[in-house]
CSV table of C-alpha atoms in Angstrom, one decimal:
chain,number,residue,atom,x,y,z
A,18,MET,CA,12.0,27.2,-5.1
A,19,GLU,CA,8.3,27.3,-4.4
A,20,ALA,CA,7.0,27.6,-0.8
A,21,PHE,CA,6.0,24.3,0.8
A,22,GLU,CA,5.2,22.6,4.1
A,23,TYR,CA,6.7,19.3,5.3
A,24,ARG,CA,5.4,17.3,8.2
A,25,PRO,CA,7.7,14.3,9.0
A,26,ASN,CA,6.1,10.9,9.7
A,27,PRO,CA,6.3,10.4,13.5
A,28,ALA,CA,6.4,6.6,13.5
A,29,HIS,CA,9.3,4.8,15.1
A,30,ILE,CA,11.0,2.6,12.5
A,31,ILE,CA,13.2,-0.4,13.3
A,32,PHE,CA,14.8,-1.9,10.1
A,33,GLY,CA,17.0,-5.0,9.6
A,34,SER,CA,17.4,-8.7,9.5
A,35,GLY,CA,16.3,-10.3,12.8
A,36,SER,CA,14.5,-7.2,14.0
A,37,VAL,CA,11.3,-9.0,14.9
A,38,ALA,CA,13.3,-10.4,17.9
A,39,LYS,CA,13.2,-6.9,19.3
A,40,THR,CA,9.4,-6.9,19.7
A,41,GLY,CA,9.4,-8.1,23.3
A,42,HIS,CA,12.0,-5.5,24.3
A,43,GLN,CA,9.9,-2.8,22.6
A,44,LEU,CA,6.8,-3.9,24.5
A,45,LYS,CA,8.7,-3.6,27.8
A,46,GLN,CA,10.0,-0.1,26.9
A,47,HIS,CA,6.5,1.1,26.3
A,48,GLY,CA,5.1,-0.6,29.5
A,49,LEU,CA,3.1,-3.1,27.5
A,50,SER,CA,2.6,-6.8,28.3
A,51,LYS,CA,-0.8,-7.9,26.9
A,52,PRO,CA,-0.7,-7.8,23.1
A,53,LEU,CA,-3.5,-9.0,20.8
A,54,ILE,CA,-2.0,-10.2,17.5
A,55,LEU,CA,-3.8,-9.7,14.2
A,56,SER,CA,-3.2,-11.7,10.9
A,57,THR,CA,-5.0,-13.1,7.9
A,58,PRO,CA,-6.0,-16.8,8.0
A,59,GLU,CA,-3.1,-17.5,5.6
A,60,GLN,CA,-0.5,-16.0,8.0
A,61,VAL,CA,-1.7,-17.3,11.3
A,62,SER,CA,1.4,-19.5,11.5
A,63,GLN,CA,3.6,-16.3,11.5
A,64,ALA,CA,1.4,-14.8,14.2
A,65,GLU,CA,1.8,-18.0,16.3
A,66,ALA,CA,5.6,-18.0,15.7
A,67,LEU,CA,5.8,-14.3,16.8
A,68,SER,CA,3.8,-15.2,19.9
A,69,ALA,CA,6.2,-18.0,20.7
A,70,THR,CA,9.2,-15.6,20.6
A,71,LEU,CA,7.9,-13.2,23.2
A,72,THR,CA,9.3,-13.4,26.7
A,73,GLU,CA,7.5,-15.0,29.6
A,74,ASP,CA,6.4,-11.6,31.1
A,75,VAL,CA,4.5,-10.9,28.0
A,76,LYS,CA,1.1,-12.6,27.8
A,77,VAL,CA,-0.5,-12.7,24.3
A,78,VAL,CA,-4.2,-12.4,25.0
A,79,GLY,CA,-5.2,-13.8,21.7
A,80,ILE,CA,-4.7,-14.1,17.9
A,81,PHE,CA,-7.4,-12.7,15.7
A,82,SER,CA,-6.8,-14.2,12.2
A,83,GLU,CA,-9.7,-13.0,10.1
A,84,ALA,CA,-8.2,-9.9,8.5
A,85,THR,CA,-9.2,-9.7,4.8
A,86,MET,CA,-8.7,-7.3,1.9
A,87,HIS,CA,-10.4,-3.9,1.7
A,88,THR,CA,-11.0,-3.9,5.5
A,89,PRO,CA,-14.8,-4.6,5.5
A,90,LEU,CA,-16.6,-3.0,8.5
A,91,HIS,CA,-18.1,-6.3,9.8
A,92,ILE,CA,-14.6,-7.8,10.2
A,93,THR,CA,-13.5,-4.7,12.1
A,94,GLU,CA,-16.5,-4.9,14.4
A,95,LYS,CA,-15.8,-8.5,15.0
A,96,ALA,CA,-12.2,-7.8,15.9
A,97,LEU,CA,-13.3,-4.9,18.2
A,98,GLN,CA,-15.6,-7.3,20.1
A,99,TYR,CA,-12.8,-9.9,20.3
A,100,ALA,CA,-10.5,-7.2,21.8
A,101,GLN,CA,-13.1,-6.0,24.2
A,102,GLU,CA,-13.5,-9.6,25.6
A,103,ARG,CA,-9.7,-10.1,26.0
A,104,GLU,CA,-8.7,-6.6,27.2
A,105,PRO,CA,-5.3,-6.2,25.5
A,106,ASP,CA,-3.1,-3.2,26.1
A,107,CYS,CA,-1.8,-3.1,22.5
A,108,LEU,CA,-2.1,-4.5,19.0
A,109,ILE,CA,0.5,-6.2,16.9
A,110,SER,CA,-0.4,-6.5,13.2
A,111,ILE,CA,1.8,-9.0,11.3
A,112,GLY,CA,1.2,-9.3,7.6
A,113,GLY,CA,0.4,-7.2,4.6
A,114,GLY,CA,-2.0,-4.4,3.8
A,115,SER,CA,-5.1,-6.4,4.8
A,116,THR,CA,-3.9,-7.1,8.3
A,117,ILE,CA,-2.4,-3.6,8.7
A,118,GLY,CA,-5.6,-2.0,7.6
A,119,LEU,CA,-7.6,-4.0,10.2
A,120,GLY,CA,-5.1,-3.0,12.9
A,121,LYS,CA,-5.4,0.7,12.0
A,122,ALA,CA,-9.2,0.5,11.9
A,123,VAL,CA,-9.3,-1.2,15.3
A,124,SER,CA,-6.6,1.0,17.0
A,125,VAL,CA,-8.2,4.3,15.9
A,126,ARG,CA,-11.5,3.2,17.5
A,127,ASN,CA,-10.2,1.8,20.8
A,128,GLY,CA,-7.0,3.9,21.1
A,129,LEU,CA,-4.6,0.9,21.6
A,130,PHE,CA,-0.9,1.3,20.9
A,131,HIS,CA,-0.3,-0.3,17.5
A,132,ILE,CA,2.9,-2.2,16.4
A,133,VAL,CA,3.1,-3.3,12.8
A,134,ILE,CA,5.4,-6.0,11.4
A,135,PRO,CA,5.0,-5.9,7.6
A,136,THR,CA,5.6,-9.0,5.5
A,137,THR,CA,4.9,-7.4,2.1
A,138,TYR,CA,5.7,-4.1,0.5
A,139,ALA,CA,2.3,-2.5,0.9
A,140,GLY,CA,3.5,0.7,2.7
A,141,SER,CA,0.2,1.0,4.7
A,142,GLU,CA,2.2,0.8,7.9
A,143,VAL,CA,3.6,4.3,7.6
A,144,THR,CA,0.4,6.1,6.6
A,145,PRO,CA,-2.3,7.8,8.7
A,146,VAL,CA,-4.9,6.5,6.2
A,147,VAL,CA,-7.2,3.5,6.3
A,148,GLY,CA,-9.6,2.4,3.5
A,149,GLU,CA,-12.8,0.7,4.8
A,150,THR,CA,-15.5,-1.1,2.8
A,151,VAL,CA,-19.2,-0.9,3.7
A,152,ASP,CA,-21.9,-2.5,1.5
A,153,GLY,CA,-19.4,-2.8,-1.4
A,154,LYS,CA,-18.2,0.8,-1.3
A,155,LYS,CA,-14.7,1.7,-0.2
A,156,THR,CA,-14.0,5.0,1.5
A,157,THR,CA,-10.8,6.4,2.9
A,158,ARG,CA,-10.3,8.0,6.3
A,159,SER,CA,-7.3,10.0,7.3
A,160,ASP,CA,-6.3,10.9,10.8
A,161,PRO,CA,-3.0,11.2,12.6
A,162,LYS,CA,-4.3,8.8,15.2
A,163,ILE,CA,-4.5,6.1,12.6
A,164,LEU,CA,-0.7,6.0,12.1
A,165,PRO,CA,0.9,3.0,13.8
A,166,SER,CA,3.2,3.8,16.7
A,167,LEU,CA,6.0,1.4,15.8
A,168,VAL,CA,7.0,-0.4,12.6
A,169,ILE,CA,9.4,-3.3,12.7
A,170,TYR,CA,10.9,-4.2,9.2
A,171,ASP,CA,12.5,-7.6,9.2
A,172,ILE,CA,13.5,-8.9,5.8
A,173,ASP,CA,13.6,-12.4,7.1
A,174,LEU,CA,9.8,-12.4,7.1
A,175,THR,CA,9.7,-11.4,3.4
A,176,MET,CA,12.0,-14.2,2.2
A,177,THR,CA,9.2,-16.6,1.4
A,178,LEU,CA,6.9,-14.0,-0.1
A,179,PRO,CA,5.9,-15.5,-3.5
A,180,VAL,CA,7.6,-13.7,-6.4
A,181,GLY,CA,4.3,-12.7,-8.1
A,182,MET,CA,3.0,-11.2,-4.8
A,183,SER,CA,6.4,-9.5,-4.3
A,184,VAL,CA,6.1,-7.9,-7.8
A,185,THR,CA,2.5,-6.6,-7.4
A,186,SER,CA,3.2,-5.4,-3.8
A,187,GLY,CA,6.3,-3.6,-5.0
A,188,ILE,CA,4.5,-1.9,-7.9
A,189,ASN,CA,1.8,-0.9,-5.5
A,190,ALA,CA,4.5,0.8,-3.5
A,191,ILE,CA,5.8,2.5,-6.6
A,192,ALA,CA,2.3,3.9,-7.2
A,193,HIS,CA,2.4,5.7,-3.8
A,194,ALA,CA,5.6,7.4,-4.8
A,195,ALA,CA,4.6,8.2,-8.4
A,196,GLU,CA,1.5,10.0,-7.4
A,197,ALA,CA,3.4,11.9,-4.6
A,198,LEU,CA,5.6,13.4,-7.4
A,199,TYR,CA,2.7,15.5,-8.6
A,200,ALA,CA,0.6,15.7,-5.4
A,201,GLN,CA,-1.0,19.1,-4.6
A,202,SER,CA,0.8,19.1,-1.2
A,203,GLY,CA,4.1,17.7,-2.5
A,204,ASN,CA,7.4,19.1,-1.5
A,205,PRO,CA,11.2,18.6,-2.2
A,206,ILE,CA,11.6,16.1,0.7
A,207,THR,CA,8.9,13.7,-0.5
A,208,ASN,CA,10.2,14.0,-4.0
A,209,LEU,CA,13.6,12.8,-2.8
A,210,PHE,CA,11.9,9.9,-0.9
A,211,ALA,CA,9.8,9.1,-3.9
A,212,GLN,CA,12.7,8.9,-6.4
A,213,GLU,CA,14.9,6.9,-4.0
A,214,GLY,CA,12.1,4.5,-3.2
A,215,ILE,CA,11.2,3.9,-6.9
A,216,ARG,CA,14.9,3.3,-7.8
A,217,ALA,CA,15.2,0.7,-5.0
A,218,LEU,CA,12.1,-1.2,-6.1
A,219,ALA,CA,12.8,-0.9,-9.8
A,220,ARG,CA,16.3,-2.3,-9.1
A,221,SER,CA,15.1,-5.1,-6.8
A,222,LEU,CA,11.9,-6.5,-8.3
A,223,PRO,CA,13.5,-7.9,-11.5
A,224,GLU,CA,16.3,-9.4,-9.5
A,225,LEU,CA,13.7,-11.3,-7.4
A,226,LEU,CA,12.5,-13.1,-10.5
A,227,HIS,CA,16.0,-14.6,-10.9
A,228,ASP,CA,16.6,-15.2,-7.2
A,229,LYS,CA,13.7,-14.9,-4.9
A,230,SER,CA,15.9,-15.5,-1.9
A,231,SER,CA,18.3,-12.7,-2.7
A,232,VAL,CA,19.0,-10.9,0.6
A,233,SER,CA,20.1,-7.7,-1.2
A,234,ALA,CA,17.0,-7.6,-3.4
A,235,ARG,CA,14.7,-8.3,-0.4
A,236,SER,CA,16.4,-5.6,1.6
A,237,ASP,CA,16.2,-3.1,-1.2
A,238,ALA,CA,12.5,-3.8,-1.8
A,239,GLN,CA,11.6,-3.4,1.8
A,240,TYR,CA,13.7,-0.2,2.0
A,241,GLY,CA,11.9,1.1,-1.1
A,242,ALA,CA,8.5,0.2,0.2
A,243,TRP,CA,9.2,2.1,3.4
A,244,LEU,CA,10.2,5.3,1.5
A,245,CYS,CA,7.3,5.0,-0.9
A,246,GLY,CA,4.8,4.4,1.9
A,247,THR,CA,6.1,7.4,3.7
A,248,CYS,CA,5.3,9.5,0.6
A,249,LEU,CA,1.7,8.2,0.7
A,250,GLY,CA,1.5,9.1,4.4
A,251,SER,CA,2.9,12.6,3.8
A,252,VAL,CA,0.9,14.0,0.8
A,253,GLY,CA,-2.4,13.6,-0.8
A,254,MET,CA,-3.1,11.1,-3.6
A,255,SER,CA,-5.1,11.6,-6.9
A,256,LEU,CA,-6.6,9.7,-9.8
A,257,HIS,CA,-4.7,6.5,-9.5
A,258,HIS,CA,-5.6,5.8,-5.9
A,259,LYS,CA,-9.2,7.0,-6.3
A,260,LEU,CA,-9.6,4.6,-9.3
A,261,CYS,CA,-8.1,1.7,-7.4
A,262,HIS,CA,-10.3,2.2,-4.3
A,263,THR,CA,-13.3,2.3,-6.6
A,264,LEU,CA,-12.4,-0.8,-8.4
A,265,GLY,CA,-11.2,-2.8,-5.4
A,266,GLY,CA,-14.1,-1.9,-3.1
A,267,SER,CA,-16.9,-2.0,-5.6
A,268,PHE,CA,-15.8,-5.1,-7.6
A,269,ASN,CA,-13.8,-7.0,-5.0
A,270,LEU,CA,-10.6,-6.9,-7.0
A,271,PRO,CA,-7.3,-7.8,-5.3
A,272,HIS,CA,-5.6,-4.7,-3.9
A,273,SER,CA,-2.0,-4.8,-5.1
A,274,GLU,CA,-2.8,-6.4,-8.5
A,275,THR,CA,-5.4,-3.6,-9.1
A,276,HIS,CA,-2.8,-0.9,-8.3
A,277,THR,CA,-0.3,-2.6,-10.6
A,278,ILE,CA,-2.6,-2.8,-13.5
A,279,VAL,CA,-4.1,0.7,-13.2
A,280,LEU,CA,-0.9,2.6,-12.5
A,281,PRO,CA,0.5,3.1,-16.0
A,282,HIS,CA,-2.9,4.2,-17.4
A,283,ALA,CA,-3.6,6.7,-14.6
A,284,LEU,CA,-0.1,8.2,-15.0
A,285,ALA,CA,-0.6,8.4,-18.8
A,286,TYR,CA,-3.8,10.3,-18.3
A,287,ASN,CA,-2.2,12.9,-16.0
A,288,ALA,CA,1.2,13.0,-17.8
A,289,PRO,CA,0.4,16.0,-20.1
A,290,LYS,CA,-0.3,18.2,-17.1
A,291,VAL,CA,2.7,17.2,-15.0
A,292,PRO,CA,5.9,17.1,-17.1
A,293,GLY,CA,8.2,17.8,-14.2
A,294,ALA,CA,6.8,14.9,-12.2
A,295,MET,CA,7.1,12.6,-15.3
A,296,LYS,CA,10.7,13.6,-15.7
A,297,MET,CA,11.5,12.7,-12.1
A,298,LEU,CA,9.7,9.4,-12.5
A,299,ALA,CA,11.6,8.7,-15.8
A,300,ASP,CA,14.9,9.5,-14.1
A,301,ALA,CA,14.1,6.9,-11.4
A,302,LEU,CA,13.1,4.1,-13.8
A,303,PRO,CA,15.8,2.1,-15.7
A,304,GLU,CA,15.4,1.9,-19.5
A,305,SER,CA,12.9,4.8,-19.7
A,306,ASN,CA,14.9,6.8,-22.2
A,307,GLY,CA,13.4,9.9,-20.7
A,308,ASP,CA,9.8,8.6,-21.0
A,309,ALA,CA,8.2,7.6,-17.7
A,310,ILE,CA,5.4,5.6,-19.3
A,311,VAL,CA,7.8,3.7,-21.5
A,312,GLY,CA,10.0,2.9,-18.4
A,313,LEU,CA,7.0,1.7,-16.4
A,314,ASN,CA,5.7,-0.4,-19.3
A,315,LYS,CA,9.1,-2.0,-19.5
A,316,LEU,CA,9.4,-2.6,-15.8
A,317,LEU,CA,5.9,-4.3,-15.8
A,318,ALA,CA,7.0,-6.5,-18.7
A,319,LYS,CA,10.3,-7.4,-17.2
A,320,THR,CA,8.7,-8.5,-13.9
A,321,ASN,CA,5.8,-10.4,-15.6
A,322,ALA,CA,3.4,-8.2,-13.7
A,323,PRO,CA,-0.4,-8.7,-14.3
A,324,ARG,CA,-1.8,-6.2,-16.8
A,325,SER,CA,-5.5,-7.0,-17.1
A,326,LEU,CA,-8.4,-6.4,-14.7
A,327,LYS,CA,-10.4,-8.9,-16.8
A,328,ALA,CA,-8.1,-11.7,-15.6
A,329,PHE,CA,-9.2,-11.0,-12.0
A,330,GLY,CA,-13.0,-11.3,-12.8
A,331,MET,CA,-14.0,-7.7,-13.7
A,332,LYS,CA,-16.7,-7.8,-16.4
A,333,GLU,CA,-16.8,-5.5,-19.4
A,334,SER,CA,-20.2,-4.5,-18.3
A,335,ASP,CA,-18.6,-3.1,-15.0
A,336,ILE,CA,-16.6,-0.5,-16.9
A,337,ASP,CA,-19.4,2.1,-17.1
A,338,LYS,CA,-20.4,1.6,-13.5
A,339,ALA,CA,-16.8,2.0,-12.4
A,340,ALA,CA,-16.5,5.2,-14.4
A,341,ASP,CA,-19.6,6.6,-12.8
A,342,ILE,CA,-18.4,5.8,-9.3
A,343,ALA,CA,-14.9,7.2,-10.0
A,344,VAL,CA,-16.3,10.6,-11.0
A,345,GLY,CA,-19.0,10.6,-8.4
A,346,ASN,CA,-17.1,12.4,-5.7
A,347,ALA,CA,-15.0,15.5,-6.4
A,348,TYR,CA,-11.2,15.3,-5.6
A,349,TRP,CA,-8.1,17.1,-6.6
A,350,ASN,CA,-6.2,15.9,-9.7
A,351,PRO,CA,-3.7,17.7,-11.8
A,352,ARG,CA,-5.9,17.1,-14.9
A,353,ALA,CA,-9.6,17.7,-15.0
A,354,ILE,CA,-11.6,14.5,-14.5
A,355,GLU,CA,-13.7,13.8,-17.6
A,356,ARG,CA,-16.0,10.8,-17.4
A,357,ASP,CA,-15.7,9.5,-20.9
A,358,LEU,CA,-11.9,9.7,-20.8
A,359,ILE,CA,-11.8,8.0,-17.4
A,360,ARG,CA,-14.0,5.3,-18.8
A,361,GLU,CA,-11.4,4.7,-21.5
A,362,VAL,CA,-8.6,4.6,-18.9
A,363,ILE,CA,-10.6,1.9,-17.0
A,364,ARG,CA,-11.3,0.0,-20.3
A,365,ARG,CA,-7.6,-0.1,-21.2
A,366,ALA,CA,-6.8,-1.4,-17.7
A,367,TRP,CA,-9.6,-4.0,-18.1
A,368,ALA,CA,-8.3,-5.1,-21.5
A,369,GLY,CA,-4.7,-5.3,-20.4
A,370,GLU,CA,-3.3,-2.9,-23.0
A,371,ASP,CA,0.0,-1.1,-22.8
A,372,ALA,CA,-0.4,2.5,-21.4
A,373,ARG,CA,0.0,5.3,-23.9
A,374,ILE,CA,-0.4,9.1,-23.8
A,375,ASP,CA,-3.1,9.8,-26.3
A,376,LEU,CA,-6.2,10.9,-24.4
């Protein structure tokens, strides 16, 4: 076995149906009583419902409900000003990646204790990374201080998540684990997490199409998302995540849908250089017949996942610009980054083609 380093994710995890009811008790245990709750405009009702469940000795100082995708700096600055005026002693982010990203961007700046209650399968809640957008350009920042202090997984809050959003959020989670399998800083522990997380999501997402209220499928999906997110928080990412940050931040494309569409193409590009990782991925995907790309294409088809960036407003004329941005900053990837080939990867994702290993 090759030498490796493994640094466990230090976040406190509470998992299970009804777990959100433990929020008030957790606040007390940490000596906190003045939370500021963050959400998107669409999820303000969940933020209000959470506020109503907290005990009388906890005073919610406000609900900031302007979180939006890609964590634009001007929204973070607005939230920081809101917090400064209300003087909370902690933050509670309830929602998906947009809200969690805002919570992380705020907490790393003002040092507040950060509790996250995820309602999607984004996985951001267990990573020390935040992606922020300034003037249409998205950059990532990594710091142990970004990692939320407490994560409360309650499947009850995911039961009404639309099936389409469940699928793209779940494939987004699979992307975290798939890239972890060939990460430069990968190790046997994250490989185990990655395979188990992918299996759980590949098992649960098709089931949700038949029964979106399946408790077992929702529980499996949330469990898988936690494991996959932990992989993202433990090792570095490569081409797939770099492409998605470029496309999302520069062309305002939706986060989980972009990850879903790009994933098979990015993996197909790297596949020739990482046969061991592709075998582990194939073993975790049903109906792969030993071919990870085949297995992923089948999973996307079975779950009616979106396949085309064009359908979300990306123009064909944006492909060259995206390729230029994607190769503009050097980063580690198992296969050398070649601009013309990366352009073709982006073009295939734009057109909605099946992924294939022929570049």
